[in-house]
Amino acid sequence: MERNWHLWTEDFFADLPDERAAFLALSRRRDFAKNDMVFFEEDSGDSCFYVEQGIVRIFRIAPSGKEPIFFLRRRGEMFGLAEVLDSVPRKANAQALTPCVLREAGRDEFEKFLADNFGAARRVIATLGGRVRYLGEQVGNLMTCDVGTRLAKLLVYMAYEVLGDEAAWLEPAVIPVRLTQEQMAAMTGSCQQTVSDFLREMQDEGLVRVTRREVVVMHPLRLLERAEL
């Protein structure tokens, strides 16, 4: 699965215990209830965030009123990096999808942190590179893939963190992120009814099992094959 390296969401501070301690010391804790806004598009990009608990969606509001979702930021991930490094306004909105505990670092503190911690600075570069590749693939998907293929790619993306080794790709995997069909539609450039139809089709094919509480990928490797058609 090396070609999908950019989907892996390992903790930003994995194998960097000293850097983690330094970041926690300079950052402040922020608690958000479900649906609280973390920031709005065009807010000053003067800080970045580390997710200790919860899930944050990064999205925009289109003139039509639709809310395309670009990313989900999960436990162990950083977000707000591009703006804090470039000193530019926010390019999207961030909202807590679940109750969240975030650590926020201001621009001056974060720049000093990176200057003093080469390992963390290198990790930022790698993180941003992976996100550029992901967004590039999303643009390509909208141009060349049907909704069913885009949905398969999304399900692989959401399940990727529990598919850490080759053996896991051969066993059923519970997607650890709970999204509504409307939110799936917002991440695939579609509508709720179309997503519902394709989920039903995938369930009939034995690729997934959908219940009120969860989505289980029954055959991850087969789903990946469908996503890469």
mmCIF file of C-alpha atoms in Angstrom:
data_model
loop_
_atom_site.group_PDB
_atom_site.id
_atom_site.type_symbol
_atom_site.label_atom_id
_atom_site.label_comp_id
_atom_site.label_asym_id
_atom_site.label_seq_id
_atom_site.Cartn_x
_atom_site.Cartn_y
_atom_site.Cartn_z
ATOM 1 C CA MET A 1 0.000 0.000 0.000
ATOM 2 C CA GLU A 2 3.027 2.281 -0.389
ATOM 3 C CA ARG A 3 1.344 4.380 -3.073
ATOM 4 C CA ASN A 4 -1.174 5.484 -0.419
ATOM 5 C CA TRP A 5 1.465 6.664 2.083
ATOM 6 C CA HIS A 6 -0.131 10.115 2.240
ATOM 7 C CA LEU A 7 -3.284 8.668 3.806
ATOM 8 C CA TRP A 8 -1.489 7.389 6.880
ATOM 9 C CA THR A 9 -2.361 9.516 9.912
ATOM 10 C CA GLU A 10 0.258 8.533 12.457
ATOM 11 C CA ASP A 11 0.494 10.814 15.478
ATOM 12 C CA PHE A 12 2.427 13.940 14.497
ATOM 13 C CA PHE A 13 4.745 13.425 17.471
ATOM 14 C CA ALA A 14 5.263 9.685 16.997
ATOM 15 C CA ASP A 15 8.897 8.890 17.905
ATOM 16 C CA LEU A 16 9.393 12.531 18.947
ATOM 17 C CA PRO A 17 8.815 12.470 22.737
ATOM 18 C CA ASP A 18 11.001 15.498 23.480
ATOM 19 C CA GLU A 19 9.311 17.544 20.775
ATOM 20 C CA ARG A 20 5.892 16.521 22.102
ATOM 21 C CA ALA A 21 6.814 17.679 25.598
ATOM 22 C CA ALA A 22 8.161 20.975 24.255
ATOM 23 C CA PHE A 23 5.016 21.615 22.210
ATOM 24 C CA LEU A 24 2.678 20.824 25.085
ATOM 25 C CA ALA A 25 4.652 23.200 27.292
ATOM 26 C CA LEU A 26 4.248 26.145 24.897
ATOM 27 C CA SER A 27 0.643 25.464 23.802
ATOM 28 C CA ARG A 28 -2.641 26.034 25.618
ATOM 29 C CA ARG A 29 -5.508 23.612 26.018
ATOM 30 C CA ARG A 30 -8.798 24.383 24.226
ATOM 31 C CA ASP A 31 -11.982 22.397 24.822
ATOM 32 C CA PHE A 32 -14.756 22.337 22.210
ATOM 33 C CA ALA A 33 -18.220 20.832 22.370
ATOM 34 C CA LYS A 34 -19.664 18.982 19.370
ATOM 35 C CA ASN A 35 -20.391 21.418 16.495
ATOM 36 C CA ASP A 36 -18.387 24.283 18.068
ATOM 37 C CA MET A 37 -16.426 26.317 15.528
ATOM 38 C CA VAL A 38 -12.650 26.327 16.013
ATOM 39 C CA PHE A 39 -12.138 29.100 13.463
ATOM 40 C CA PHE A 40 -13.816 30.645 10.434
ATOM 41 C CA GLU A 41 -12.589 31.292 6.904
ATOM 42 C CA GLU A 42 -10.769 34.656 6.732
ATOM 43 C CA ASP A 43 -9.950 34.629 10.462
ATOM 44 C CA SER A 44 -6.366 35.541 11.213
ATOM 45 C CA GLY A 45 -4.133 32.491 10.765
ATOM 46 C CA ASP A 46 -2.043 33.254 13.817
ATOM 47 C CA SER A 47 -2.018 29.817 15.457
ATOM 48 C CA CYS A 48 -2.029 26.094 14.751
ATOM 49 C CA PHE A 49 -3.661 23.184 16.554
ATOM 50 C CA TYR A 50 -2.859 19.662 17.694
ATOM 51 C CA VAL A 51 -5.778 17.256 18.219
ATOM 52 C CA GLU A 52 -5.536 15.479 21.579
ATOM 53 C CA GLN A 53 -9.074 14.099 21.415
ATOM 54 C CA GLY A 54 -11.928 14.201 18.925
ATOM 55 C CA ILE A 55 -12.431 14.898 15.228
ATOM 56 C CA VAL A 56 -12.367 18.258 13.446
ATOM 57 C CA ARG A 57 -13.720 18.851 9.955
ATOM 58 C CA ILE A 58 -12.049 21.358 7.620
ATOM 59 C CA PHE A 59 -14.584 22.746 5.149
ATOM 60 C CA ARG A 60 -15.789 25.733 3.152
ATOM 61 C CA ILE A 61 -19.255 27.132 2.497
ATOM 62 C CA ALA A 62 -20.036 27.460 -1.210
ATOM 63 C CA PRO A 63 -22.305 30.216 -2.584
ATOM 64 C CA SER A 64 -24.929 27.500 -3.152
ATOM 65 C CA GLY A 65 -24.938 26.767 0.564
ATOM 66 C CA LYS A 66 -23.207 23.392 0.211
ATOM 67 C CA GLU A 67 -20.343 22.662 2.611
ATOM 68 C CA PRO A 68 -17.610 20.632 0.866
ATOM 69 C CA ILE A 69 -15.357 18.915 3.403
ATOM 70 C CA PHE A 70 -11.644 18.874 2.518
ATOM 71 C CA PHE A 71 -10.180 17.051 5.503
ATOM 72 C CA LEU A 72 -11.019 15.337 8.770
ATOM 73 C CA ARG A 73 -8.414 15.989 11.437
ATOM 74 C CA ARG A 74 -8.246 13.212 13.999
ATOM 75 C CA ARG A 75 -6.414 12.469 17.233
ATOM 76 C CA GLY A 76 -2.683 13.052 16.876
ATOM 77 C CA GLU A 77 -2.948 15.356 13.842
ATOM 78 C CA MET A 78 -1.962 18.993 13.420
ATOM 79 C CA PHE A 79 -3.969 21.549 11.446
ATOM 80 C CA GLY A 80 -3.734 25.242 10.646
ATOM 81 C CA LEU A 81 -0.103 24.743 9.645
ATOM 82 C CA ALA A 82 -0.110 26.442 6.234
ATOM 83 C CA GLU A 83 -1.653 29.681 7.539
ATOM 84 C CA VAL A 84 0.495 29.930 10.647
ATOM 85 C CA LEU A 85 3.664 29.459 8.597
ATOM 86 C CA ASP A 86 2.675 31.915 5.864
ATOM 87 C CA SER A 87 0.957 34.475 8.122
ATOM 88 C CA VAL A 88 -2.171 34.504 5.934
ATOM 89 C CA PRO A 89 -5.908 34.422 6.801
ATOM 90 C CA ARG A 90 -7.653 31.087 7.148
ATOM 91 C CA LYS A 91 -8.632 29.525 3.845
ATOM 92 C CA ALA A 92 -11.344 27.298 5.316
ATOM 93 C CA ASN A 93 -13.484 26.743 8.396
ATOM 94 C CA ALA A 94 -12.749 24.274 11.196
ATOM 95 C CA GLN A 95 -15.525 22.723 13.280
ATOM 96 C CA ALA A 96 -15.577 20.070 15.996
ATOM 97 C CA LEU A 97 -17.502 17.032 14.743
ATOM 98 C CA THR A 98 -17.253 15.484 18.216
ATOM 99 C CA PRO A 99 -16.272 16.881 21.617
ATOM 100 C CA CYS A 100 -12.628 17.876 21.150
ATOM 101 C CA VAL A 101 -9.563 18.677 23.191
ATOM 102 C CA LEU A 102 -7.090 20.721 21.156
ATOM 103 C CA ARG A 103 -3.708 22.264 21.918
ATOM 104 C CA GLU A 104 -3.237 25.682 20.327
ATOM 105 C CA ALA A 105 0.160 27.277 19.676
ATOM 106 C CA GLY A 106 0.584 30.887 18.577
ATOM 107 C CA ARG A 107 2.709 31.854 15.584
ATOM 108 C CA ASP A 108 5.718 33.228 17.480
ATOM 109 C CA GLU A 109 5.852 30.274 19.857
ATOM 110 C CA PHE A 110 5.441 27.766 17.029
ATOM 111 C CA GLU A 111 8.143 29.343 14.878
ATOM 112 C CA LYS A 112 10.576 29.220 17.799
ATOM 113 C CA PHE A 113 9.541 25.637 18.486
ATOM 114 C CA LEU A 114 10.367 24.632 14.898
ATOM 115 C CA ALA A 115 13.666 26.527 14.982
ATOM 116 C CA ASP A 116 14.669 24.626 18.117
ATOM 117 C CA ASN A 117 13.373 21.208 17.031
ATOM 118 C CA PHE A 118 14.578 19.998 13.644
ATOM 119 C CA GLY A 119 12.646 16.722 13.908
ATOM 120 C CA ALA A 120 9.350 18.562 14.270
ATOM 121 C CA ALA A 121 10.203 20.959 11.421
ATOM 122 C CA ARG A 122 10.925 18.013 9.158
ATOM 123 C CA ARG A 123 7.640 16.401 10.206
ATOM 124 C CA VAL A 124 5.753 19.586 9.251
ATOM 125 C CA ILE A 125 7.269 19.472 5.761
ATOM 126 C CA ALA A 126 6.304 15.817 5.337
ATOM 127 C CA THR A 127 2.785 16.470 6.648
ATOM 128 C CA LEU A 128 2.142 19.356 4.277
ATOM 129 C CA GLY A 129 3.552 17.366 1.364
ATOM 130 C CA GLY A 130 1.152 14.498 2.054
ATOM 131 C CA ARG A 131 -1.799 16.877 2.238
ATOM 132 C CA VAL A 132 -0.907 18.502 -1.084
ATOM 133 C CA ARG A 133 -0.844 15.067 -2.686
ATOM 134 C CA TYR A 134 -4.193 14.163 -1.114
ATOM 135 C CA LEU A 135 -5.846 17.359 -2.394
ATOM 136 C CA GLY A 136 -4.328 16.805 -5.828
ATOM 137 C CA GLU A 137 -5.875 13.356 -5.941
ATOM 138 C CA GLN A 138 -9.217 14.763 -4.820
ATOM 139 C CA VAL A 139 -9.224 17.212 -7.734
ATOM 140 C CA GLY A 140 -8.330 14.403 -10.108
ATOM 141 C CA ASN A 141 -11.095 12.227 -8.670
ATOM 142 C CA LEU A 142 -13.722 14.894 -9.299
ATOM 143 C CA MET A 143 -12.599 15.156 -12.911
ATOM 144 C CA THR A 144 -12.212 11.477 -13.764
ATOM 145 C CA CYS A 145 -14.120 9.264 -11.297
ATOM 146 C CA ASP A 146 -17.806 8.554 -10.818
ATOM 147 C CA VAL A 147 -19.435 8.971 -7.413
ATOM 148 C CA GLY A 148 -19.157 5.263 -6.608
ATOM 149 C CA THR A 149 -15.395 5.324 -7.095
ATOM 150 C CA ARG A 150 -15.047 8.536 -5.092
ATOM 151 C CA LEU A 151 -17.084 7.005 -2.279
ATOM 152 C CA ALA A 152 -14.903 3.885 -2.295
ATOM 153 C CA LYS A 153 -11.824 6.118 -2.038
ATOM 154 C CA LEU A 154 -13.395 7.979 0.884
ATOM 155 C CA LEU A 155 -14.157 4.753 2.755
ATOM 156 C CA VAL A 156 -10.569 3.605 2.251
ATOM 157 C CA TYR A 157 -9.351 6.973 3.518
ATOM 158 C CA MET A 158 -11.526 6.754 6.641
ATOM 159 C CA ALA A 159 -10.510 3.156 7.367
ATOM 160 C CA TYR A 160 -6.815 3.604 6.618
ATOM 161 C CA GLU A 161 -5.676 4.121 10.207
ATOM 162 C CA VAL A 162 -6.894 0.631 11.201
ATOM 163 C CA LEU A 163 -5.334 -1.027 8.136
ATOM 164 C CA GLY A 164 -1.769 -0.800 9.340
ATOM 165 C CA ASP A 165 -0.389 -4.087 7.969
ATOM 166 C CA GLU A 166 -1.028 -6.384 5.033
ATOM 167 C CA ALA A 167 -2.949 -8.909 7.126
ATOM 168 C CA ALA A 168 -5.451 -6.218 8.176
ATOM 169 C CA TRP A 169 -6.403 -5.659 4.534
ATOM 170 C CA LEU A 170 -7.772 -9.206 4.406
ATOM 171 C CA GLU A 171 -10.100 -8.870 7.428
ATOM 172 C CA PRO A 172 -13.253 -6.813 8.070
ATOM 173 C CA ALA A 173 -12.455 -3.337 9.416
ATOM 174 C CA VAL A 174 -14.758 -1.036 11.345
ATOM 175 C CA ILE A 175 -14.389 2.532 10.119
ATOM 176 C CA PRO A 176 -13.386 4.500 13.242
ATOM 177 C CA VAL A 177 -14.916 7.768 12.015
ATOM 178 C CA ARG A 178 -18.702 8.149 12.145
ATOM 179 C CA LEU A 179 -20.018 10.334 9.338
ATOM 180 C CA THR A 180 -23.552 10.955 8.201
ATOM 181 C CA GLN A 181 -24.421 10.279 4.581
ATOM 182 C CA GLU A 182 -24.731 14.047 4.105
ATOM 183 C CA GLN A 183 -21.153 14.455 5.317
ATOM 184 C CA MET A 184 -19.959 11.680 3.014
ATOM 185 C CA ALA A 185 -21.690 13.495 0.169
ATOM 186 C CA ALA A 186 -19.884 16.706 1.165
ATOM 187 C CA MET A 187 -16.566 14.875 0.897
ATOM 188 C CA THR A 188 -17.306 13.298 -2.488
ATOM 189 C CA GLY A 189 -18.970 16.171 -4.342
ATOM 190 C CA SER A 190 -22.291 14.375 -4.416
ATOM 191 C CA CYS A 191 -25.686 14.344 -2.666
ATOM 192 C CA GLN A 192 -27.091 12.250 0.159
ATOM 193 C CA GLN A 193 -29.401 10.161 -2.027
ATOM 194 C CA THR A 194 -26.620 9.192 -4.433
ATOM 195 C CA VAL A 195 -24.326 8.226 -1.550
ATOM 196 C CA SER A 196 -27.147 6.149 -0.043
ATOM 197 C CA ASP A 197 -27.669 4.355 -3.356
ATOM 198 C CA PHE A 198 -23.978 3.502 -3.740
ATOM 199 C CA LEU A 199 -23.670 2.345 -0.115
ATOM 200 C CA ARG A 200 -26.596 0.022 -0.733
ATOM 201 C CA GLU A 201 -24.938 -1.255 -3.913
ATOM 202 C CA MET A 202 -21.631 -1.849 -2.080
ATOM 203 C CA GLN A 203 -23.515 -3.668 0.659
ATOM 204 C CA ASP A 204 -25.238 -5.894 -1.909
ATOM 205 C CA GLU A 205 -21.797 -6.688 -3.348
ATOM 206 C CA GLY A 206 -20.536 -7.668 0.103
ATOM 207 C CA LEU A 207 -17.951 -4.880 0.234
ATOM 208 C CA VAL A 208 -19.401 -3.090 3.253
ATOM 209 C CA ARG A 209 -21.952 -3.561 6.026
ATOM 210 C CA VAL A 210 -23.892 -0.447 6.988
ATOM 211 C CA THR A 211 -25.797 -0.132 10.265
ATOM 212 C CA ARG A 212 -27.170 2.835 12.202
ATOM 213 C CA ARG A 213 -24.053 2.848 14.380
ATOM 214 C CA GLU A 214 -21.176 2.021 12.043
ATOM 215 C CA VAL A 215 -19.831 1.156 8.626
ATOM 216 C CA VAL A 216 -17.767 -2.022 8.368
ATOM 217 C CA VAL A 217 -15.511 -2.602 5.369
ATOM 218 C CA MET A 218 -15.954 -6.337 4.849
ATOM 219 C CA HIS A 219 -13.230 -6.728 2.223
ATOM 220 C CA PRO A 220 -10.735 -3.817 2.444
ATOM 221 C CA LEU A 221 -8.517 -5.094 -0.378
ATOM 222 C CA ARG A 222 -11.467 -5.489 -2.748
ATOM 223 C CA LEU A 223 -12.700 -2.023 -1.805
ATOM 224 C CA LEU A 224 -9.232 -0.607 -2.527
ATOM 225 C CA GLU A 225 -9.290 -2.303 -5.926
ATOM 226 C CA ARG A 226 -12.628 -0.653 -6.671
ATOM 227 C CA ALA A 227 -11.290 2.716 -5.492
ATOM 228 C CA GLU A 228 -8.356 2.457 -7.896
ATOM 229 C CA LEU A 229 -10.340 1.584 -11.020
#
